[in-house]
Coordinates of C-alpha atoms in Angstrom, one line a residue:
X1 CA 16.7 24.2 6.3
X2 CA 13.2 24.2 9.1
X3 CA 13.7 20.6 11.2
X4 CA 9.7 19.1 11.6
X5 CA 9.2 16.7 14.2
X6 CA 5.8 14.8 13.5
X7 CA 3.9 12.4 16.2
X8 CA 0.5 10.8 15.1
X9 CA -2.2 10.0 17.5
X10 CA -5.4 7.9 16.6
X11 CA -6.3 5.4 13.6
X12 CA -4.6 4.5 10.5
X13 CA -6.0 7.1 8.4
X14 CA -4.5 9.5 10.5
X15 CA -1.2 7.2 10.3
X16 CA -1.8 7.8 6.3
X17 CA -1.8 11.7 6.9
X18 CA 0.7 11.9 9.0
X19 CA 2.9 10.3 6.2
X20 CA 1.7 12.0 3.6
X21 CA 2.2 15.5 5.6
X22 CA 5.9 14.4 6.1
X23 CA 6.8 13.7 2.8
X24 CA 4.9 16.7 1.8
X25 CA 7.5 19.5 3.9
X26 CA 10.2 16.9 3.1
X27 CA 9.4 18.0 -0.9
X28 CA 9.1 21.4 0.7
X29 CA 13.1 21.4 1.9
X30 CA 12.3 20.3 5.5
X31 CA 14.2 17.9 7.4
X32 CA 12.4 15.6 9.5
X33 CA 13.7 14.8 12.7
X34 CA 12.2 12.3 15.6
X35 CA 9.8 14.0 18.0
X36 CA 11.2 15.1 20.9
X37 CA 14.7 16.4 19.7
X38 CA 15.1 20.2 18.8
X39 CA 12.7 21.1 15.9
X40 CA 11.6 24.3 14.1
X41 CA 7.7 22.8 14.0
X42 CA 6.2 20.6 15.8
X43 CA 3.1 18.8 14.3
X44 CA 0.6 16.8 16.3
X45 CA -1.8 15.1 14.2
X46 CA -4.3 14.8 16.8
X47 CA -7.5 12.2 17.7
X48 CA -10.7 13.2 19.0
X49 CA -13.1 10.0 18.8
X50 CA -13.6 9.6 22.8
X51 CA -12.9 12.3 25.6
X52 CA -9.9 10.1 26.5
X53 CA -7.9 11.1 23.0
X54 CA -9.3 14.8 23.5
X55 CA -7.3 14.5 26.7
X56 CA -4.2 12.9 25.0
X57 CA -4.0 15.5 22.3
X58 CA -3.8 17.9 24.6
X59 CA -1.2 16.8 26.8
X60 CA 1.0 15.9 23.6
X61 CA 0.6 19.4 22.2
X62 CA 2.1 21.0 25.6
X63 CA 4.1 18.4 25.6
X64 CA 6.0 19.3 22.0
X65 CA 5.8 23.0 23.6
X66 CA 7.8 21.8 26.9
X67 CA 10.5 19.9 24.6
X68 CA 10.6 23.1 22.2
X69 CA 9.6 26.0 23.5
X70 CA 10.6 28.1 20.5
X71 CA 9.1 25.6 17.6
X72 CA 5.7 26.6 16.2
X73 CA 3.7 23.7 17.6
X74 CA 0.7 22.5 15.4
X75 CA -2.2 21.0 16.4
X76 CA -3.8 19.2 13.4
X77 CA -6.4 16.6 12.3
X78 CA -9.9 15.6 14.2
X79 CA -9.2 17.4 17.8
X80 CA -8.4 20.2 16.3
X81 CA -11.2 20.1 14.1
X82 CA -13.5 19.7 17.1
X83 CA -12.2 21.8 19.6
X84 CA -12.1 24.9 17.6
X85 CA -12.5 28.5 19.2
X86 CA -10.7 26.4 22.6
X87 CA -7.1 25.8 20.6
X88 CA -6.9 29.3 20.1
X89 CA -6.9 29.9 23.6
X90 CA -4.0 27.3 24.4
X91 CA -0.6 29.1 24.9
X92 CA 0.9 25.4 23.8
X93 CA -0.4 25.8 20.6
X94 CA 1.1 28.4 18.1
X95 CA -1.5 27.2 14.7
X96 CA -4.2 25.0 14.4
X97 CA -4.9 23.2 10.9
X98 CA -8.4 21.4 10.7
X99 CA -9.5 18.2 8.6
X100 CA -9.3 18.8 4.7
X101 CA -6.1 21.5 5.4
X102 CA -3.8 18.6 5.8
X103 CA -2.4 19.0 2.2
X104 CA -1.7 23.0 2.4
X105 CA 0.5 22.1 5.4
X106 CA 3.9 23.7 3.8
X107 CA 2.1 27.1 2.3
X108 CA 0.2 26.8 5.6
X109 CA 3.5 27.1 7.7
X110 CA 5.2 29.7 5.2
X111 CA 2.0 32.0 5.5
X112 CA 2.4 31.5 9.4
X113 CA 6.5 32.2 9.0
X114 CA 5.4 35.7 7.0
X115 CA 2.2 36.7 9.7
X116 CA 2.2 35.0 13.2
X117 CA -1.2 36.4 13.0
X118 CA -2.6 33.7 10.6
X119 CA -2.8 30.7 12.7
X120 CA -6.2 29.5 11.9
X121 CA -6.6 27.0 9.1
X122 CA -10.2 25.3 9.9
X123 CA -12.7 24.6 7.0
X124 CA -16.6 23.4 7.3
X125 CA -15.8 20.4 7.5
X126 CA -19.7 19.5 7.4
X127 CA -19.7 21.6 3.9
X128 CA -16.4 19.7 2.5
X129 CA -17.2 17.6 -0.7
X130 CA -14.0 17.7 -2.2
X131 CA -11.9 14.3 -0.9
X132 CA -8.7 15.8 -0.1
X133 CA -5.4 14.8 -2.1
X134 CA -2.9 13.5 0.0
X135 CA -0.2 11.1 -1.3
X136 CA 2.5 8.8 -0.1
X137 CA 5.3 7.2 -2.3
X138 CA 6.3 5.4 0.7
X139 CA 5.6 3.9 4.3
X140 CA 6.6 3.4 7.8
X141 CA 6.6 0.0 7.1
X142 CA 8.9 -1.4 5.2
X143 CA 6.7 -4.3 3.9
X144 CA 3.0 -3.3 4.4
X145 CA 1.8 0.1 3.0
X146 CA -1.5 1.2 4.0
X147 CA -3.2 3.1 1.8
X148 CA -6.5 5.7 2.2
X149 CA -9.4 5.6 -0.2
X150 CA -12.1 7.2 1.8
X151 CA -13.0 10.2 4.0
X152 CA -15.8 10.9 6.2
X153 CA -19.1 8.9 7.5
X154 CA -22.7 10.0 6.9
X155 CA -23.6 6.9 9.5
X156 CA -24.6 9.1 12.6
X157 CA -24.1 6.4 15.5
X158 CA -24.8 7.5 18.8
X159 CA -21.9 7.4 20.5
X160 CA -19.9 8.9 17.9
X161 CA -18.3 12.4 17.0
X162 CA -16.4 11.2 13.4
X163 CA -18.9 12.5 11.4
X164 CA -19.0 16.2 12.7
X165 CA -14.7 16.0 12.5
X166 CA -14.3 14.3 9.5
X167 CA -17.6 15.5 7.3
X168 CA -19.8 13.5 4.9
X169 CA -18.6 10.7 2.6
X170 CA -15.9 11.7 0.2
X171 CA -14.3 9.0 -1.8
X172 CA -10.7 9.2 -3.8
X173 CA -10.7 8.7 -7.6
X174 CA -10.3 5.2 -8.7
X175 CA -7.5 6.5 -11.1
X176 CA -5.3 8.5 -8.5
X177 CA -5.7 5.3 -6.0
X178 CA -3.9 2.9 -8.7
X179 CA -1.4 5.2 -9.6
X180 CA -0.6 5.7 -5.7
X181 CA -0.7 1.7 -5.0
X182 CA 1.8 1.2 -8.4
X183 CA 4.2 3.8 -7.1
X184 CA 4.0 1.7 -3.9
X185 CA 4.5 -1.4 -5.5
X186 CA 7.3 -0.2 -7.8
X187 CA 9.0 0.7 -4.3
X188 CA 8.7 -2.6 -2.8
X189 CA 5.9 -3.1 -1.0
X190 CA 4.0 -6.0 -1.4
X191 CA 1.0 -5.5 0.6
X192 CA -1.5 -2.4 0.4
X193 CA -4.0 -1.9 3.7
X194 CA -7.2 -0.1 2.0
X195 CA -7.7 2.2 4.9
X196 CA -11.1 5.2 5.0
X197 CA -13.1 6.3 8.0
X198 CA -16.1 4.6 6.6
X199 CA -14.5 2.3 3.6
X200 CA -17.4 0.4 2.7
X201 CA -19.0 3.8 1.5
X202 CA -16.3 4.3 -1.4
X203 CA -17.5 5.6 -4.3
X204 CA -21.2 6.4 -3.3
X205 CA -20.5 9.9 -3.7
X206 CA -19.1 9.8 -6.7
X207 CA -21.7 8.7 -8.4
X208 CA -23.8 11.0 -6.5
X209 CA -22.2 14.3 -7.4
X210 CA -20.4 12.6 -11.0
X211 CA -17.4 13.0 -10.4
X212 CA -16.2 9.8 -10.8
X213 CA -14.5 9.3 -14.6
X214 CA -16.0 5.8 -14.4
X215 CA -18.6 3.5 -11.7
X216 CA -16.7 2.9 -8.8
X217 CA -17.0 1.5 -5.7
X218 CA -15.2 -0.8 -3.3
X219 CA -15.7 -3.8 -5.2
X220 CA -15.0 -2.0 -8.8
X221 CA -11.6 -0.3 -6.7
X222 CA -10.3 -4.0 -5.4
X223 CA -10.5 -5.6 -8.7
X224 CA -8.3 -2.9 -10.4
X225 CA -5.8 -2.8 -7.5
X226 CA -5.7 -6.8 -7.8
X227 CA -4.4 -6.1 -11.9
X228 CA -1.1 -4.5 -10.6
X229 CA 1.7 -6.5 -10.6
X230 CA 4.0 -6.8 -7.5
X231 CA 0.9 -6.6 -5.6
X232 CA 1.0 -9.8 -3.5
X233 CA -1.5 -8.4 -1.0
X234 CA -4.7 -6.4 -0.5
X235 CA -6.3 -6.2 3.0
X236 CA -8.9 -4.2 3.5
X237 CA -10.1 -1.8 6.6
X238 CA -13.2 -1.8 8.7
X239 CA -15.5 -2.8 7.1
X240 CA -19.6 -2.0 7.5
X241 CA -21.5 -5.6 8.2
X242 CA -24.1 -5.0 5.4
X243 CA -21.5 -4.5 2.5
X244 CA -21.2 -8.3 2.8
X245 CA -23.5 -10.0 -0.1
X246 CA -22.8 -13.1 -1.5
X247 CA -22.2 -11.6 -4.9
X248 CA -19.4 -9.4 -3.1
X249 CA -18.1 -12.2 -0.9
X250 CA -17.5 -14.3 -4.2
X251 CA -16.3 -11.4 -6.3
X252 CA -13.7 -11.1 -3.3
X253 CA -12.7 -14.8 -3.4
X254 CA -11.5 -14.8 -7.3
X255 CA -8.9 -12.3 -6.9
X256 CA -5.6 -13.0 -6.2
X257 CA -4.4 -10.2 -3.8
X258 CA -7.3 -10.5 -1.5
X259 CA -6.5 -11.5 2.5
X260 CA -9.4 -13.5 4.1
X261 CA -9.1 -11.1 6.7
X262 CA -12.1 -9.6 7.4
X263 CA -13.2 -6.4 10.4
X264 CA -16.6 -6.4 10.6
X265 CA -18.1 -3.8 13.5
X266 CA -19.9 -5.2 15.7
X267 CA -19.9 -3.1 18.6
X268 CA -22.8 -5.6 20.3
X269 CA -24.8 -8.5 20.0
X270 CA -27.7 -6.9 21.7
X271 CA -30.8 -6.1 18.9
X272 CA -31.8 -3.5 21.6
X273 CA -28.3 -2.1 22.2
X274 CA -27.6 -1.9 18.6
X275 CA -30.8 0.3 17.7
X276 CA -29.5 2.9 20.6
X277 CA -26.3 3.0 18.9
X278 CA -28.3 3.4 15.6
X279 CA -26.1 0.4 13.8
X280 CA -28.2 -0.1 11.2
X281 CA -28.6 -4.3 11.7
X282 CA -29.5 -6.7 13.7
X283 CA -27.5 -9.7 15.5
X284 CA -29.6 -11.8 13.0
X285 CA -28.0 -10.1 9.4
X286 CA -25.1 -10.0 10.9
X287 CA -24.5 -13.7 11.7
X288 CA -25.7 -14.2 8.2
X289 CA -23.2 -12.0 6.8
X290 CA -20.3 -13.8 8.9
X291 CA -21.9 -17.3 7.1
X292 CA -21.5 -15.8 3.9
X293 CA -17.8 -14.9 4.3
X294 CA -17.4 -18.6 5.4
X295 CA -18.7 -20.0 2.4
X296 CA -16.8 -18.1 0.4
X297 CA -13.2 -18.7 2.1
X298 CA -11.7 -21.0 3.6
X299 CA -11.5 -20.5 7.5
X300 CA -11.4 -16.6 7.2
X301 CA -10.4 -14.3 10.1
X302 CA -13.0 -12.1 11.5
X303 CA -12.4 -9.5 13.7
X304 CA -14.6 -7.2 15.7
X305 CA -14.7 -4.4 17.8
X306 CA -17.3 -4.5 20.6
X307 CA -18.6 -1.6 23.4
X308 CA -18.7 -2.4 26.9
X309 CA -21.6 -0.4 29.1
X310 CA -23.0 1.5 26.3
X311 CA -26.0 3.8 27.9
X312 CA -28.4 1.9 29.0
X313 CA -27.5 -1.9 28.2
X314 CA -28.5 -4.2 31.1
X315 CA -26.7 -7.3 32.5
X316 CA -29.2 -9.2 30.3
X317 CA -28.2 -7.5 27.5
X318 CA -24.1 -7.9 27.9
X319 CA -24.8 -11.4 28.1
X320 CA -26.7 -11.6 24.6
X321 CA -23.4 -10.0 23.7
X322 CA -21.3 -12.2 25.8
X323 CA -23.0 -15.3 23.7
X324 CA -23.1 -14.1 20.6
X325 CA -19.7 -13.1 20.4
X326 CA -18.5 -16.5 21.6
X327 CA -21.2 -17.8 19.1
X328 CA -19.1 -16.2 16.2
X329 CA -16.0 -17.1 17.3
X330 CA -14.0 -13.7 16.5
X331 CA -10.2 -14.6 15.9
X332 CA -9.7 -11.0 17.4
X333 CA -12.0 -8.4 19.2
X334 CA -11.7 -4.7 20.5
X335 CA -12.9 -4.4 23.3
X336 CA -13.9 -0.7 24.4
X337 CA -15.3 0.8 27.3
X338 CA -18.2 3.1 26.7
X339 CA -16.9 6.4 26.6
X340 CA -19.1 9.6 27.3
X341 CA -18.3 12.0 24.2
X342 CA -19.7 15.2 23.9
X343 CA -21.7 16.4 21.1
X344 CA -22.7 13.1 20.6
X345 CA -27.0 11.9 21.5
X346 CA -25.5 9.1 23.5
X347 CA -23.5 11.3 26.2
X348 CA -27.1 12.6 26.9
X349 CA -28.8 8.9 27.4
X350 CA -30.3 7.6 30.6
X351 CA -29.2 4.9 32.4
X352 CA -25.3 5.8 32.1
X353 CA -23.3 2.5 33.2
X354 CA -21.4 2.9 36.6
X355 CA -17.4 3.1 35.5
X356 CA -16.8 -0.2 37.5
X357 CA -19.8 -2.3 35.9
X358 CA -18.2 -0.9 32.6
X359 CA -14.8 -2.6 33.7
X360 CA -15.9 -6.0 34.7
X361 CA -17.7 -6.1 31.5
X362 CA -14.9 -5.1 29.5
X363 CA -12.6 -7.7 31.4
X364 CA -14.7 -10.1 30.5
X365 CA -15.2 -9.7 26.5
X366 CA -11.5 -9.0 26.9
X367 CA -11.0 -13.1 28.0
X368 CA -13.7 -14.4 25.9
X369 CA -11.2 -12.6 23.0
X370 CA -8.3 -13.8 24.5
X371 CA -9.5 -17.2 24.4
X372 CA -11.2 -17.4 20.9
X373 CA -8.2 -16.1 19.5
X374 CA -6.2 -19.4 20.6
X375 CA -9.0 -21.5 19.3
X376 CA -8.8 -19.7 16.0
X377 CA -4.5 -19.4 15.7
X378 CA -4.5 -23.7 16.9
X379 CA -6.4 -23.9 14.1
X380 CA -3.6 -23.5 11.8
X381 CA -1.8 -26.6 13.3
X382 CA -0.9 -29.0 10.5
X383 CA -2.2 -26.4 8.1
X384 CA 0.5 -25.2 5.1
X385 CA 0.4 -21.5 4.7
X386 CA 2.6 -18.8 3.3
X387 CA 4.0 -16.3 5.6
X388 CA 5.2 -12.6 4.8
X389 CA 8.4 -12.0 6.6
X390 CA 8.5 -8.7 8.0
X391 CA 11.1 -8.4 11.0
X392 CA 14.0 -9.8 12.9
X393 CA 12.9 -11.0 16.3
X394 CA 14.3 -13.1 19.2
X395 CA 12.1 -15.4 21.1
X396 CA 13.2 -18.0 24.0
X397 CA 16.9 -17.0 23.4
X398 CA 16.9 -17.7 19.6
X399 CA 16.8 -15.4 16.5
X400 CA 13.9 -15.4 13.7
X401 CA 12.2 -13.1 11.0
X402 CA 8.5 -13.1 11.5
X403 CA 5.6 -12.0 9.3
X404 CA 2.1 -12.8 9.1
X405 CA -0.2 -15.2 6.7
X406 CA -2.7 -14.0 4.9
X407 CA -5.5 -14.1 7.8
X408 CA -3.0 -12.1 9.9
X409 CA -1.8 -15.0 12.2
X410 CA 1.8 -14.2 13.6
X411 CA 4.6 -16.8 12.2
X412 CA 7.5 -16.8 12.0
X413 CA 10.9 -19.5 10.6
X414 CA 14.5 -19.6 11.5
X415 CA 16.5 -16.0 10.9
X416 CA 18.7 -15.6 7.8
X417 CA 19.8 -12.5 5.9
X418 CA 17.8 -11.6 2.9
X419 CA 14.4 -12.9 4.2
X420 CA 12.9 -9.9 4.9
X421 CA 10.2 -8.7 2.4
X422 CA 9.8 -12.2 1.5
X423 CA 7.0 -14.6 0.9
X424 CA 8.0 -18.2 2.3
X425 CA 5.4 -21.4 2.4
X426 CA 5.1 -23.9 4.9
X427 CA 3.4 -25.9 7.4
X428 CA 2.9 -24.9 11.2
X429 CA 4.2 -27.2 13.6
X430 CA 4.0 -25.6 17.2
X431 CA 3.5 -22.3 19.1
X432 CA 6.7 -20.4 19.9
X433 CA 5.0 -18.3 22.5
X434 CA 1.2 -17.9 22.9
X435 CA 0.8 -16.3 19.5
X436 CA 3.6 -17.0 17.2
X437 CA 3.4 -20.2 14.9
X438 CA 6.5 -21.9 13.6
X439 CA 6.8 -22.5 10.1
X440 CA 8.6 -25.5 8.8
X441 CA 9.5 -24.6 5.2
X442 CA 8.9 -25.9 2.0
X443 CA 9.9 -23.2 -0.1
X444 CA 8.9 -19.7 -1.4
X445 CA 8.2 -17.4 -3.8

């Protein structure tokens, strides 16, 4: 029996992968063991969305080499999709496996057992239309399963190299996503995290090409998940500002399952910064689309991710940013700094932001966040919830199981066997640290 030691780098879709690739040499006879301990193959699913991951991919690929020097080290996923013809050249690296390979990971590895010499597995990505079928019966998590619908981005930002790793929009079948989310349900969990690199384009292309056995798209894809029982929970990803109508918003807000959790990418709140990123909105649609998510739920999170010192963007500009963001009033933001990335138009764009102008403005969205956050979470004060109880934790001395509400607010009540995987209601009472709520119970589910 081969010992595989997986470790993921990036998002959650890659998360999804690497799950799905485990379970997938597990089926093959493998025995997975935690990375770093001796290993037959060592798999590094691998991020390339800013030079900094490049750099971390590499260092974690010799880095499995230094821990096994005899294990066939794999470099898989988006940097290894990017970096091509480079990988080859890299003594750490004994077989590089591209985006859409993923699945053919254990006839991949049993070719490369039989002939050393086929250690290339790297499609077109950029010619892919085929969404490829990975599947997971279970998850890391023990209460929360997060689940991938979507592949690929046909958005072109500026700053970004996704859509030359990851390829054009390809969307799963409605009817393989619902038999993956009951299997998931039948397990246990009672919360599914609709994950895609660009989720609010589900289903476009199925339509476009017909492949789809009947209309889908995000909205169509929600509703069915919503009909499966043990299904307390849907969540879902990212999301793309403009997917937000009201028609959506209030389809959203009759089903059951669905969190008023909401990501909507910002990245800034600069009209002029936005068209050099090519987002394609304004700051005016998309404080209309926040409105319309208020109307429909009641005190909804909305989170954000914003760029600091993207080419070009003037201290005038960061503070358009800087006042629409407090304007908003995100529960949580992610804050980058402007990363050069190759390959991309934006790495070529005048007016490059000095590294430390980049910093202070990063610091600064980073305590704007850190302070709307607490205005959003005090919020909750006096405010009856239920609570998803997830894990055993000890704060100021004392023992408790905490979860999170539907909005994705930390709580957490008094430990006691047998809560975990539980839904309990309540009302929140105090702060137990400067994010977790206590909840006084009042029963459960």
């Amino acid at each position: 029996m081969r010992k595989a030691a997986f470790h993921n780098l990036g998002c959650k879709v890659n998360s999804y992968e690497t799950e799905a690739m485990q379970q997938l040499l597990e089926e093959a006879g493998y025995r997975i063991v935690p990375f770093g301990e001796e290993a037959d193959v060592c798999i590094i699913n691998t991020c390339s969305v800013t030079n900094v991951a490049d750099k971390k991919s590499r260092q974690m690929l010799h880095r499995a080499k230094k821990q096994n020097p005899d294990a066939v080290v794999v470099a898989a996923g988006c940097y290894a999709q990017a970096a091509g013809e480079a990988l080859f050249e890299d003594s750490a690296v004994d077989l590089v496996i591209g985006n859409n390979k993923k699945k053919d990971l254990p006839a991949i590895l049993e070719r490369y057992f039989a002939d050393r010499s086929q250690n290339r597995e790297i499609a077109d990505i950029s010619g892919e239309r085929e969404y490829e079928r990975l599947h997971i019966s279970r998850a890391a998590e023990h209460t929360r399963a997060f689940m991938k619908v979507q592949d690929g981005c046909n958005q072109f930002c500026s700053y970004c190299i996704i859509p030359y790793t990851r390829g054009r929009v390809r969307s799963r079948m409605l009817s393989e996503a619902v038999r993956e989310a009951e299997e998931l349900a039948a397990a246990g969990y009672k919360e599914i995290v609709l994950t895609g690199i660009h989720l609010s384009s589900y289903g476009t292309d199925l339509h476009a090409c017909g492949k789809g056995e009947e209309p889908a798209d995000l909205l169509s894809l929600v509703t069915r998940l919503d009909e499966i029982p043990g299904i307390e929970r849907i969540r879902l990803g990212s999301l793309e500002p403009r997917i937000i109508t009201r028609e959506f918003a209030g389809a959203l807000a009759c089903l059951r399952t669905v969190c008023p959790h909401f990501h909507l990418s910002l990245q800034s709140g600069c009209g002029a910064t936005l068209k050099r990123m090519n987002r394609h909105y304004t700051p005016e649609e998309y404080r209309e689309r926040c409105g319309i998510l208020r109307e429909a739920f009641e005190n909804p999170a909305i989170t954000t991710d914003v760029i600091a010192g993207f080419p070009g963007e003037t201290e005038e500009e960061f503070r358009e940013t800087m006042a629409f963001v407090e304007e908003i009033g995100f529960y949580e933001m992610h804050v980058f700094k402007y990363s050069k990335r190759a390959g991309t138009r934006a790495a070529g764009m005048e007016g490059q932001v000095p590294e430390p102008v980049k910093a202070q403005r990063s610091n600064e969205l980073l305590a704007l966040g850190g302070r709307l956050s607490g205005v959003y979470r005090r919020s909750f004060l006096g405010r009856e919830e239920e609570v998803l109880l997830e894990e055993e934790t000890a704060l100021n001395g004392k023992a408790y199981m905490a979860g999170h509400t539907r909005q994705y607010v930390k709580a957490a009540v008094p430990y006691r066997e047998g809560l975990k995987n539980q839904t309990v209601r309540g009302t929140f009472s105090h702060f137990l640290d400067g994010e977790t709520l206590f909840l006084e119970e009042n029963g459960g589910r």
